[in-house]
XYZ file of C-alpha atoms in Angstrom:
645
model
C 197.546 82.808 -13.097
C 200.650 84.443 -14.383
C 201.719 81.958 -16.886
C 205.156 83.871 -17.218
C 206.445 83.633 -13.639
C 207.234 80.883 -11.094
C 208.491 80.688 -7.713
C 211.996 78.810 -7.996
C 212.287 74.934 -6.366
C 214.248 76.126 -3.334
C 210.995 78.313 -2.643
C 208.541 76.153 -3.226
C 210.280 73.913 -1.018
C 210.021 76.209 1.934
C 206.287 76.894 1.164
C 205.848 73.406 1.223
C 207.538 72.714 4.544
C 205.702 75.810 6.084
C 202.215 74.300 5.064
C 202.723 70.568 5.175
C 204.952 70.559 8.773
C 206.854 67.931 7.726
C 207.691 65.613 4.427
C 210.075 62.806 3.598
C 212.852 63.047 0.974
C 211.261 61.235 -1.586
C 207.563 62.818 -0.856
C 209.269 66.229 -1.826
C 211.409 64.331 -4.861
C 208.103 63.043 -6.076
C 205.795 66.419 -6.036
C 208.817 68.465 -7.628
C 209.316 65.731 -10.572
C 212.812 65.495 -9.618
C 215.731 63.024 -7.857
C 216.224 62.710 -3.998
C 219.590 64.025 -4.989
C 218.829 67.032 -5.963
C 216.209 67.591 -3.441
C 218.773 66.459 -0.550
C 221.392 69.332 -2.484
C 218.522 71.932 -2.649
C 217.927 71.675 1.038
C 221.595 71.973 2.051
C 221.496 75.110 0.116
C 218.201 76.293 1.917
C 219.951 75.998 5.102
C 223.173 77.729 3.879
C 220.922 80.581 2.983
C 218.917 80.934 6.105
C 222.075 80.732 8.081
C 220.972 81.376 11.996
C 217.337 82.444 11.416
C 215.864 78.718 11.172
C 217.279 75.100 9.808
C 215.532 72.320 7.858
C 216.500 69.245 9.881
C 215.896 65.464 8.934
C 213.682 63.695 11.936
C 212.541 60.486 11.928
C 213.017 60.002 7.984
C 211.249 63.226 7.587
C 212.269 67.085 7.275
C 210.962 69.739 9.288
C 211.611 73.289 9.434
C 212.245 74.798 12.783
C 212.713 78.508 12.794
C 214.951 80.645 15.313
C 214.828 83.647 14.739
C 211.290 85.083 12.578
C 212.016 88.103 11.937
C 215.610 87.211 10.249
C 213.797 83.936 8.905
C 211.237 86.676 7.059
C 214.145 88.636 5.813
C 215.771 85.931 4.267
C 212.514 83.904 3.070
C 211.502 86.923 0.997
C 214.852 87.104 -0.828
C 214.949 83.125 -1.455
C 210.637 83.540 -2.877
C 210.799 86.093 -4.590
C 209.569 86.010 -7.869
C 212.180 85.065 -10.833
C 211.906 85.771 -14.360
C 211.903 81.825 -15.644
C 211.908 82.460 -19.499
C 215.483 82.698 -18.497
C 215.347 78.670 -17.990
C 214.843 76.956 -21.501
C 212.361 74.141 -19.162
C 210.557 77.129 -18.134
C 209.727 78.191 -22.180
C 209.088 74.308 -22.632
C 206.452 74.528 -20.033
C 204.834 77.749 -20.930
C 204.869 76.584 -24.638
C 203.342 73.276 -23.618
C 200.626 74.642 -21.660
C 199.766 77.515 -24.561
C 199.202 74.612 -26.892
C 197.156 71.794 -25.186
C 195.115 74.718 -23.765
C 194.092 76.467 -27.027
C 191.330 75.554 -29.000
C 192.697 76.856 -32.169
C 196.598 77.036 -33.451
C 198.916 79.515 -31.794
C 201.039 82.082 -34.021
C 204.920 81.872 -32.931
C 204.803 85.655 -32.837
C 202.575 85.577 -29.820
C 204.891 83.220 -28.179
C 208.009 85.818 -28.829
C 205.463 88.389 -27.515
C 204.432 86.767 -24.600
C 207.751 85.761 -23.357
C 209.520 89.090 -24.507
C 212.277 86.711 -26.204
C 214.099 86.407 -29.303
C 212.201 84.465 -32.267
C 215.135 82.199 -33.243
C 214.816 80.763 -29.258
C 211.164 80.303 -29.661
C 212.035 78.562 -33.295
C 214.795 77.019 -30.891
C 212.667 75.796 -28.116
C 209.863 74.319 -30.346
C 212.874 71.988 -32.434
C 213.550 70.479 -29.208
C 210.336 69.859 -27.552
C 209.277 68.219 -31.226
C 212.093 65.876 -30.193
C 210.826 64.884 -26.282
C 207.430 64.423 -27.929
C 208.364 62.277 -30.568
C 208.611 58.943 -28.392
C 204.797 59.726 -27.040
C 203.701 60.134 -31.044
C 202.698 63.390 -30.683
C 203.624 66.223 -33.403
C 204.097 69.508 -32.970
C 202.267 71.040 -36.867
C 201.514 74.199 -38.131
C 201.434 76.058 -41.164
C 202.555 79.961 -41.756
C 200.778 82.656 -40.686
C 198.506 80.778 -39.275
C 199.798 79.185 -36.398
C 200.815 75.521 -34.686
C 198.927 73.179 -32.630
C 199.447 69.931 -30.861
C 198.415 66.859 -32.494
C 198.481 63.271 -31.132
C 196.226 60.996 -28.758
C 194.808 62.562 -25.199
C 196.276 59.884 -23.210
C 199.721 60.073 -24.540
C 199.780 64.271 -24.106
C 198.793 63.648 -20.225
C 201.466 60.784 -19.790
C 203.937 63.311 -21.488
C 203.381 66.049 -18.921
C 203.192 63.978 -15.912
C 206.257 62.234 -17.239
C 208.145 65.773 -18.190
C 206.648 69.054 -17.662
C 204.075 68.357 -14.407
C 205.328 71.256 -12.644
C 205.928 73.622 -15.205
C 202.370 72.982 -16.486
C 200.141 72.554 -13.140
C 202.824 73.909 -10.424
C 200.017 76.594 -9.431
C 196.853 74.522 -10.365
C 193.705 75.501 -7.520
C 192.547 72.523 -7.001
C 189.240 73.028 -5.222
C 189.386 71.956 -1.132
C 186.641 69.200 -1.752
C 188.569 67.477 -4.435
C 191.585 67.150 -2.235
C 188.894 65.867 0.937
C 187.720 63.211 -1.468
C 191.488 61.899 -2.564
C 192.092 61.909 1.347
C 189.434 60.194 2.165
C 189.733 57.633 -0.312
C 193.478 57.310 0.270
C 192.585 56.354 4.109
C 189.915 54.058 2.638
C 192.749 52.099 0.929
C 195.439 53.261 3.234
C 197.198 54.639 0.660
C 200.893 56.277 1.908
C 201.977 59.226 1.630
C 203.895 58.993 -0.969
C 201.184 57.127 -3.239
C 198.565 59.572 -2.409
C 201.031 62.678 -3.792
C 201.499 60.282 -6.853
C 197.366 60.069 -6.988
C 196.910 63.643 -6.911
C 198.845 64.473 -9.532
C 197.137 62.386 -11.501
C 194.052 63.467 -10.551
C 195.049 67.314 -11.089
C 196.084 66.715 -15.090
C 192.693 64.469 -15.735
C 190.472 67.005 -13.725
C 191.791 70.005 -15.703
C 191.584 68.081 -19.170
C 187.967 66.918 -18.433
C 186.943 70.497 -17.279
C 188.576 72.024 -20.704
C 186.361 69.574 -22.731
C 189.798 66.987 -23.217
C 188.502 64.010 -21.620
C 189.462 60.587 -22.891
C 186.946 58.828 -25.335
C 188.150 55.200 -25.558
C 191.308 53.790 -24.109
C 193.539 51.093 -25.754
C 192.810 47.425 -25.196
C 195.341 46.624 -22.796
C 193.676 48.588 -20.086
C 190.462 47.320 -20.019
C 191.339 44.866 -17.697
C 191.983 47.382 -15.171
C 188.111 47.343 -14.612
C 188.714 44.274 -12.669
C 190.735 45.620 -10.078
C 190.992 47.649 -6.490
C 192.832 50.092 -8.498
C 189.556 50.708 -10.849
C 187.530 50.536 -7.291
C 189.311 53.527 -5.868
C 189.149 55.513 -8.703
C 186.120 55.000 -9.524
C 184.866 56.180 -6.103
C 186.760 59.211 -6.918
C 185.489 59.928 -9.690
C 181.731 59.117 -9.222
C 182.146 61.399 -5.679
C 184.009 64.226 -7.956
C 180.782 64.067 -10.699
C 178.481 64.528 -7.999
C 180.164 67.435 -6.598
C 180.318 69.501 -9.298
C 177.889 67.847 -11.281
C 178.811 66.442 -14.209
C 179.389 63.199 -15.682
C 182.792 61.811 -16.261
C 183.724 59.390 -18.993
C 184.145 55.606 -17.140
C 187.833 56.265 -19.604
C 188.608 58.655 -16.728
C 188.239 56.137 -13.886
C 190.650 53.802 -15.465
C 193.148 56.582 -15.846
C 192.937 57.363 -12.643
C 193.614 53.694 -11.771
C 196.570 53.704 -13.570
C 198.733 55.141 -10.428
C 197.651 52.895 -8.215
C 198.077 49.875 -9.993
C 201.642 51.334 -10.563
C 202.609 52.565 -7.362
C 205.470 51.253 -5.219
C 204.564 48.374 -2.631
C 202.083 49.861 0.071
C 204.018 50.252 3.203
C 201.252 49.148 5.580
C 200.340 45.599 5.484
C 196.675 46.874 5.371
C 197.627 48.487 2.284
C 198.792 45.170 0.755
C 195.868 43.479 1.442
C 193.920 46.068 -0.461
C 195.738 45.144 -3.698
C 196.623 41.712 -3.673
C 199.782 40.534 -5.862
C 199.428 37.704 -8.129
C 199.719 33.977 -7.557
C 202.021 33.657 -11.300
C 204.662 36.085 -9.583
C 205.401 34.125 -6.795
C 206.805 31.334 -9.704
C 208.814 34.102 -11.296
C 210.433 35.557 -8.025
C 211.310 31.823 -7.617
C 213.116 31.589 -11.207
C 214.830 34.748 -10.457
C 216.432 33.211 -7.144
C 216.891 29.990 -8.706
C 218.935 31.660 -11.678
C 221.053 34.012 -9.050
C 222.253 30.277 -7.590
C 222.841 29.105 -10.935
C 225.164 32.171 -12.376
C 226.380 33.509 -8.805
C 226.675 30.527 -6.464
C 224.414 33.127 -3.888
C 221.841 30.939 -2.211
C 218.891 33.388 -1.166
C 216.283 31.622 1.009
C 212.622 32.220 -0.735
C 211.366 32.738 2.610
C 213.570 35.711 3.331
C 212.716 37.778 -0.009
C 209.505 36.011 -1.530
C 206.505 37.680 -0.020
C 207.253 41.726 -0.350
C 209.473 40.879 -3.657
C 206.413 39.711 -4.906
C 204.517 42.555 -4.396
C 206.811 44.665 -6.043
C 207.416 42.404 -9.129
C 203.647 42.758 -8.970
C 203.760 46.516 -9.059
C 206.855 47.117 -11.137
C 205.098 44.891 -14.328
C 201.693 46.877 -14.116
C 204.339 50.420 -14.266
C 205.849 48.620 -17.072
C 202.438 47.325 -18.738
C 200.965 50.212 -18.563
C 203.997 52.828 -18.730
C 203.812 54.293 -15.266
C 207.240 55.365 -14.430
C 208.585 55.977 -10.975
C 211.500 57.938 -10.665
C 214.141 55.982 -8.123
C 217.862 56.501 -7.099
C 220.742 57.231 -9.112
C 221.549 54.218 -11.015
C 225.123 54.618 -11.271
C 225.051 55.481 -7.403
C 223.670 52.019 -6.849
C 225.687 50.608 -9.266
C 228.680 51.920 -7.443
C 227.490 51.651 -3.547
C 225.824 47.637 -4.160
C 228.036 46.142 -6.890
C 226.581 42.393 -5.536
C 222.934 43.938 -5.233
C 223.476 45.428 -8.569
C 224.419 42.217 -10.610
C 221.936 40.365 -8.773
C 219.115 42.744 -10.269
C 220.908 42.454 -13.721
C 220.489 38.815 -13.384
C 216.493 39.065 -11.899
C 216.225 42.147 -15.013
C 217.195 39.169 -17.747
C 214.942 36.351 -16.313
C 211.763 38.874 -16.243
C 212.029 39.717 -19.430
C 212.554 36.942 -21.040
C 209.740 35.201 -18.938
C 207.262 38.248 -19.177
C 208.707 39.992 -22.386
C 208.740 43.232 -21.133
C 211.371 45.721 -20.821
C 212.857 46.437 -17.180
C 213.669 50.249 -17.296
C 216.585 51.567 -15.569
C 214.641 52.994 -12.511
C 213.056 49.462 -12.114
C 216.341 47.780 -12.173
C 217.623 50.160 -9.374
C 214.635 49.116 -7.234
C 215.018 45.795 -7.655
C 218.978 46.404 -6.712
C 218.099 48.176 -3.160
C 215.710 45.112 -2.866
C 218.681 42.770 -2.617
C 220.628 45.136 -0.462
C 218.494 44.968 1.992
C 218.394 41.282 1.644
C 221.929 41.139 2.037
C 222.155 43.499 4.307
C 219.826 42.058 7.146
C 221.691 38.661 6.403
C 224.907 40.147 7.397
C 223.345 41.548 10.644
C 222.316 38.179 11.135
C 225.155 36.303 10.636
C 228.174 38.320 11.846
C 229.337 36.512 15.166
C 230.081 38.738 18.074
C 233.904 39.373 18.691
C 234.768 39.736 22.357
C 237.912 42.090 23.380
C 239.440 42.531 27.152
C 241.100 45.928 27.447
C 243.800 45.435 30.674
C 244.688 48.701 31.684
C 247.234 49.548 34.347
C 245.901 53.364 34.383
C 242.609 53.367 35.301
C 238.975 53.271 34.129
C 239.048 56.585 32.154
C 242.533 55.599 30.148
C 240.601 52.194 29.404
C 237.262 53.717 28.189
C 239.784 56.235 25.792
C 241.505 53.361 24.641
C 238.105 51.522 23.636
C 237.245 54.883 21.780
C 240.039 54.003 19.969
C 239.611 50.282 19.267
C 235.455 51.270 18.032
C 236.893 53.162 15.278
C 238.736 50.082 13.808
C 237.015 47.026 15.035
C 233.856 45.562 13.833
C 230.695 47.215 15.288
C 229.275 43.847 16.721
C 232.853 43.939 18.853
C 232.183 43.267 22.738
C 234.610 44.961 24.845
C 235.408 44.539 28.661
C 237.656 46.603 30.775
C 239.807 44.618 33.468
C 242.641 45.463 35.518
C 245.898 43.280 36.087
C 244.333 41.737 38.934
C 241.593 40.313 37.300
C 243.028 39.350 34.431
C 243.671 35.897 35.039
C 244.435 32.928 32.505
C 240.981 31.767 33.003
C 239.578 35.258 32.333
C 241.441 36.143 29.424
C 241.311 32.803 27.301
C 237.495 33.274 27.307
C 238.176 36.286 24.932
C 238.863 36.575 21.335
C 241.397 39.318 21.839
C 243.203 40.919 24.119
C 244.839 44.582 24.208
C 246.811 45.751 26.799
C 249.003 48.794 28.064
C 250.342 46.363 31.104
C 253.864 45.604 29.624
C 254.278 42.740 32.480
C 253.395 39.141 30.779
C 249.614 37.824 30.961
C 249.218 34.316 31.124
C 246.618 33.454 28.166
C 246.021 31.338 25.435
C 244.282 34.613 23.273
C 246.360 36.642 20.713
C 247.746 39.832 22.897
C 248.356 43.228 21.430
C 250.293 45.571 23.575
C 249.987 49.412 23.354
C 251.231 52.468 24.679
C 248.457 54.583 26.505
C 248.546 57.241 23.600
C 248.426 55.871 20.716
C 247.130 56.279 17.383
C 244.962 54.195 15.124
C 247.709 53.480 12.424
C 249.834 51.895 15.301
C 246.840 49.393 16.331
C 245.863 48.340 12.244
C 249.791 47.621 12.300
C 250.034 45.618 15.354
C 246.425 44.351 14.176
C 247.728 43.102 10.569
C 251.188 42.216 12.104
C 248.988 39.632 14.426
C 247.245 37.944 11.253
C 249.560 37.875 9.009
C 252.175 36.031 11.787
C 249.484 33.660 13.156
C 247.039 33.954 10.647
C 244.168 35.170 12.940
C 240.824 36.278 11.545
C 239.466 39.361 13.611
C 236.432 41.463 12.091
C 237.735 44.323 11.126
C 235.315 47.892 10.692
C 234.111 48.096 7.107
C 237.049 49.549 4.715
C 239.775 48.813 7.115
C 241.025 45.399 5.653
C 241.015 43.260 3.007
C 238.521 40.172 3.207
C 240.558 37.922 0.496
C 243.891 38.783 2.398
C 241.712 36.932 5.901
C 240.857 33.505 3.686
C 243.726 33.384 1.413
C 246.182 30.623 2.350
C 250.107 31.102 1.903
C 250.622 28.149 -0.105
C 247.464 29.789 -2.500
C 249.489 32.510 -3.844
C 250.290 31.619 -7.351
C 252.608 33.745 -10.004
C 250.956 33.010 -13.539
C 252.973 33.155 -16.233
C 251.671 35.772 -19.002
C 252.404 33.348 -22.176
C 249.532 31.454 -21.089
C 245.472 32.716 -21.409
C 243.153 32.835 -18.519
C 241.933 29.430 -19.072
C 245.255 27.506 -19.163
C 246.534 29.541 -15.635
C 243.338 28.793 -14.012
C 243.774 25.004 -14.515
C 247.430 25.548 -13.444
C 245.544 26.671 -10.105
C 243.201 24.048 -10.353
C 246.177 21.449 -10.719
C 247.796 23.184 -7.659
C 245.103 23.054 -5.242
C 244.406 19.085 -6.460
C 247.888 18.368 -5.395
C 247.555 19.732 -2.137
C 243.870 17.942 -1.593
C 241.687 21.145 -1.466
C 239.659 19.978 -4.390
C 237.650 16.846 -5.355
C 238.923 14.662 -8.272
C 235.726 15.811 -10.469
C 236.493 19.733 -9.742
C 238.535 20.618 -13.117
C 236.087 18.844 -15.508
C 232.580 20.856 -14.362
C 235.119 24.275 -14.216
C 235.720 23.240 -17.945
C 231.769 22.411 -18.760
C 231.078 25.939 -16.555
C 233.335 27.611 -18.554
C 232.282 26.274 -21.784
C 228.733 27.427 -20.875
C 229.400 31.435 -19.421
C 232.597 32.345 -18.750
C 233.624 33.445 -15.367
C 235.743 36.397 -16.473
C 234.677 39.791 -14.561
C 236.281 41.829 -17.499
C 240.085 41.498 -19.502
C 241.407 42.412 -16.092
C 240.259 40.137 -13.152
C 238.432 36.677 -13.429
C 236.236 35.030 -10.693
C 235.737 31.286 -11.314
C 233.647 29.080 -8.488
C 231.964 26.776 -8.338
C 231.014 23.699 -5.895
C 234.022 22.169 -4.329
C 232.380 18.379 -2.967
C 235.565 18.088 -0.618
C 235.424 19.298 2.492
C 233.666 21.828 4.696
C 235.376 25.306 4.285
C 235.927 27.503 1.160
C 238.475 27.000 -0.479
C 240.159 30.140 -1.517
C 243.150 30.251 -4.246
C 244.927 34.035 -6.448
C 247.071 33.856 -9.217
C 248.662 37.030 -10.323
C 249.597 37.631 -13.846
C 252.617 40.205 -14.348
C 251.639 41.242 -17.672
C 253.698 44.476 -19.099
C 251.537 47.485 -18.912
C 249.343 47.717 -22.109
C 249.176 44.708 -22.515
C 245.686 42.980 -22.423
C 243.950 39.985 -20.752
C 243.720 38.897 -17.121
C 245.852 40.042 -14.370
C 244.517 38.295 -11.671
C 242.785 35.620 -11.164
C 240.778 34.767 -7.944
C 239.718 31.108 -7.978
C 237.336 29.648 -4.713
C 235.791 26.046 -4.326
C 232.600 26.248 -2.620
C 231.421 23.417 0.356
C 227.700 22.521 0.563
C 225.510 24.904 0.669
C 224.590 23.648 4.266
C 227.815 24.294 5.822
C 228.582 27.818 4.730
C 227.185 31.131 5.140
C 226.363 32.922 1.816
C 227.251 36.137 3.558
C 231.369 35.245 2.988
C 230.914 34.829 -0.582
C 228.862 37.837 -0.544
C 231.807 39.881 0.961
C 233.809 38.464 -1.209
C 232.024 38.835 -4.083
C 231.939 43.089 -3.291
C 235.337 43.162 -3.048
C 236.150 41.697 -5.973
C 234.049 44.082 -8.318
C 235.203 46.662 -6.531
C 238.447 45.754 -6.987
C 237.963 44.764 -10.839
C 236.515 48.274 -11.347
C 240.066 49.943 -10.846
C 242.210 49.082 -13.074
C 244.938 51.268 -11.667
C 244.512 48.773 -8.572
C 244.637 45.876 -10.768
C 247.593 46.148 -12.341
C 249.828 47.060 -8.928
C 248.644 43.598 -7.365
C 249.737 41.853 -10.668
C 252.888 42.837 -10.047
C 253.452 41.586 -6.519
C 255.493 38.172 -6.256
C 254.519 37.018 -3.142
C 251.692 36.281 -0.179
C 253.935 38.755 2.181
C 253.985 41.820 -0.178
C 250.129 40.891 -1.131
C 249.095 40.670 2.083
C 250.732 44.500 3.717
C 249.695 45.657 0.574
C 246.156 44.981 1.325
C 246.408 46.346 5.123
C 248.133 50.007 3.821
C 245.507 49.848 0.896
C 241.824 51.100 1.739
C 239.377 48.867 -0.274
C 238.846 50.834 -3.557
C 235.010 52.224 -4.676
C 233.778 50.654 -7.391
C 233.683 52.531 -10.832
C 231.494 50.556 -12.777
C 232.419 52.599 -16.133
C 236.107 50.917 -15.766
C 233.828 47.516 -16.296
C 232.266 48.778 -19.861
């Protein structure tokens, strides 16, 4: 093996697509230690490179490489693999270091390091200062003494967490591993039916505890807490494993070895295949604690999420996700901040489930883990929306013709909701009876219709700015709610009453305005009598304040059946601090509303609170009218959670 020399990602990449036919984006994220990212970015740049002589394409969740032209494609595949000089990369002279010194029996001189590498000795003295430092959290040390070398010290099991943690591919990127251990894994990953993602996971695994046994490192003991491992499928599998593994090359493995080898499985992510589940049953005391978390999203977020809906795969993965953080097994997931910006209601939601797990299980919930449990809820609240978001039925009446119709529906798809219905007519069928039977109607026929249903009239060409006008001039004139594409309108402008636009005055603190609101809306009989005084014991309790800029206080309104939906805009000077705006809703029973509103509503609001630019324009507006136009000319701003810190 030439310890000084790698191929680079990008090629690996391409032998790994040429050998494996196909592999997902987070299979390939997973075997090359790093994010989906940067393996999504790496193939982008593959296929920039190979230009016309072949593509990597994305089918069915999984890429594939399809070449066009093979001689070209050979051309351009030896320039991407060949060999680089990686001492160049300081991770590349952390790897080779690494593998010099948990693979020598005695210490290593730093002048055969300088040697071997053919660099300077100040980067070796460089390089060793700052791997000290990313092996300090595992407790190992890095020790020597002059002239006669340095040497690893620390427990076996935290060196083989550090690499498969850190430095997996810069240590055991080329590792043979023989053709019957990989038969084995397979055939115990079917067994189980393991995924493919899982079983990449187990090899890995496998390859740093094979190699250690082999060079006379195998475990001998293992702490306490993973004893009880012995008890599970997890120990099962790899126990098979291992006993199959002795017998092939016959030796016999330390039982230590088997519950290492559990330790990915018992960490993985939920199996994918309900067979899967079934081999690894999640436990009974979970199903309590998914229930505390929902029951403490109601409490702090007014979101109602049906146990039903969530409970049984949640479970699994609060199963999973405590034995990763019981027995430090860390999955890498998606960028945080990316969630944190894409799913601001998912997000806080999982901040919410990370505080009640820890305090119930005292353990700490990593940021990977809470960005799991974050795309949980965004599914969640994603396949409620699908649910829940009525049709919306639009006649186009066209005096032109079928094609001029089907253009102008082109048109209306790029604006309206995508659960719109659309049906073409022409003038002759579009009687009173026919039209009132639709939610909208556009039309290029400039003779009146005879209908009951808001009418928009358009020229044959026209553009979309011209129908979000018309669109916006409609609802704001006869206050008409029409589902609107995602990012085309404002969802607080659609249940914001006139007579609910309130200018705060700046003398006064958020708490005094809001009961100015609260005052307001009693007056007009939108509230019950008892509405101020649990705002007041809500308050006292957490406050409802997003950050200085924008507040969000609801809370159960026992009067009526609708939200109730009040703003208050507070023209403070620019510098100034403390709330600008204030968005203040009364909720109905939780049996007349859908949570998916307040869901909506919710998203826009942090994404609104996390620009601050955005803020303080709609504190200065000073009425409904200006609010509402500048909502429509506005496009609904992305969140920036770092404005929020």
């Amino acid at each position: 093996m030439d310890n000084r020399r790698k191929l680079s990602r990008p090629a690996q990449i391409i032998r790994y697509l040429e050998t494996r036919l196909s592999a997902s984006n987070e299979a390939l994220a997973l075997h090359f230690g790093v994010g989906p990212k940067t393996i999504t970015n790496d193939i982008r740049d593959l296929n920039r490179l190979m230009s016309a002589s072949g593509t990597i394409e994305m089918e069915s969740g999984r890429y594939r490489l399809f070449i066009s032209d093979p001689e070209s494609f050979n051309q351009v595949r030896n320039t991407i693999c060949e060999r680089i000089d990686s001492f160049n990369l300081a991770t590349n002279r952390y790897g080779y270091i690494f593998r010099r010194l948990i693979g020598q029996a005695a210490p290593t001189l730093i002048d055969d390091l300088v040697e071997e590498m053919s660099i300077g000795r100040s980067t070796v003295v460089a390089d060793l200062s700052r791997l000290k430092k990313e092996l300090s959290p595992y407790a190992l040390r890095i020790t020597g003494i002059p002239n006669v070398g340095i040497e690893l010290v620390g427990d076996e099991l935290q060196i083989r967490l550090f690499v498969l943690e850190n430095m997996f591919e810069a240590v055991y990127s080329d590792y043979p591993l023989d053709d019957d251990f990989v038969e084995i894994i397979e055939d115990a990953a079917e067994e189980y039916h393991l995924d493919a993602v899982t079983t990449e996971s187990f090899t890995r695994w496998f390859t740093v505890m094979i190699d250690r046994v082999l060079t006379d490192h195998a475990l001998v003991g293992m702490p306490g807490k993973y004893l009880s491992l012995k008890n599970t499928s997890a120990f099962g599998l790899a126990d098979t494993v291992i006993n199959a593994i002795g017998r092939r090359i016959q030796i016999s493995i330390p039982a230590e070895e088997s519950i290492f080898l559990a330790l990915p499985i018992v960490g993985m992510r939920t199996p994918s295949h309900e067979l899967g589940r079934e081999q690894f049953p999640a436990s009974s005391e979970n199903t309590e604690l998914v229930q505390k978390i929902l029951d403490e999203i109601k409490s702090e977020m007014d979101l109602h999420v049906p146990a039903d809906a969530l409970l049984k795969e949640f479970v699994y993965h609060i199963t999973f996700m405590q034995n990763r953080m019981r027995y430090r097994v860390y999955v890498k997931g998606l960028s945080l901040h990316d969630i944190e910006s894409e799913y601001p209601v998912a997000f806080r939601m999982a901040e919410v489930a990370k505080r009640v797990i820890e305090r119930e299980t005292e353990l700490t919930v990593i940021e990977d883990e809470l960005g799991f449990i974050a795309s949980y809820f965004q599914v969640f609240l994603e396949e409620q929306h699908a649910q829940s978001e009525p049709s919306y039925r639009v006649a186009i009446v066209s005096t032109s013709g079928l094609v001029s119709a089907r253009l102008i529906q082109t048109q209306l798809q790029k604006v309206m909701s995508g659960r719109t219905e659309y049906q073409i007519l022409t003038l002759n069928d579009a009687d009173a009876a026919t039209l009132d039977r639709f939610d909208l109607v556009v039309t290029t026929a400039w003779s009146e219709l005879v209908t009951t249903t808001s009418i928009i009239e358009l020229s044959e060409f026209f553009d979309n700015r011209e129908f979000l006008r018309k669109l916006n001039q409609l609802r704001y004139d006869k206050q008409v709610d029409i589902p609107i594409a995602a990012g085309a309108h404002s969802l607080l402008v659609s249940i914001l009453d006139r007579s609910r636009f309130f200018i705060l005055s700046p003398d006064k603190t958020y708490l005094e305005n809001t009961l100015v609101m609260v005052d307001q809306l009693s007056e007009q009989g939108a509230i019950d009598s008892g509405f101020k005084q649990r705002l007041l014991v809500r308050e006292a309790k957490s406050t409802m304040v997003l950050d200085e800029g924008v507040a969000f206080p609801h809370l159960a309104n026992a009067l009526g059946s609708k939200v109730v939906f009040a703003m208050g805009v507070v023209p403070r000077p620019p510098g100034n601090s403390g709330v600008r705006v204030i968005f203040l809703m009364g909720l109905p029973d939780k049996s007349d509303y859908d949570d998916t509103m307040l869901v909506k509503i919710y998203d826009e609001i942090i994404r609104l609170a996390g620009n601050r630019s955005e803020i303080d324009q709609i504190s200065r507006i000073t009425s409904y009218k200006d609010f509402f136009f500048h909502m429509a000319r506005t496009p609904l701003p992305s969140y920036n959670p770092e404005e929020l810190r």
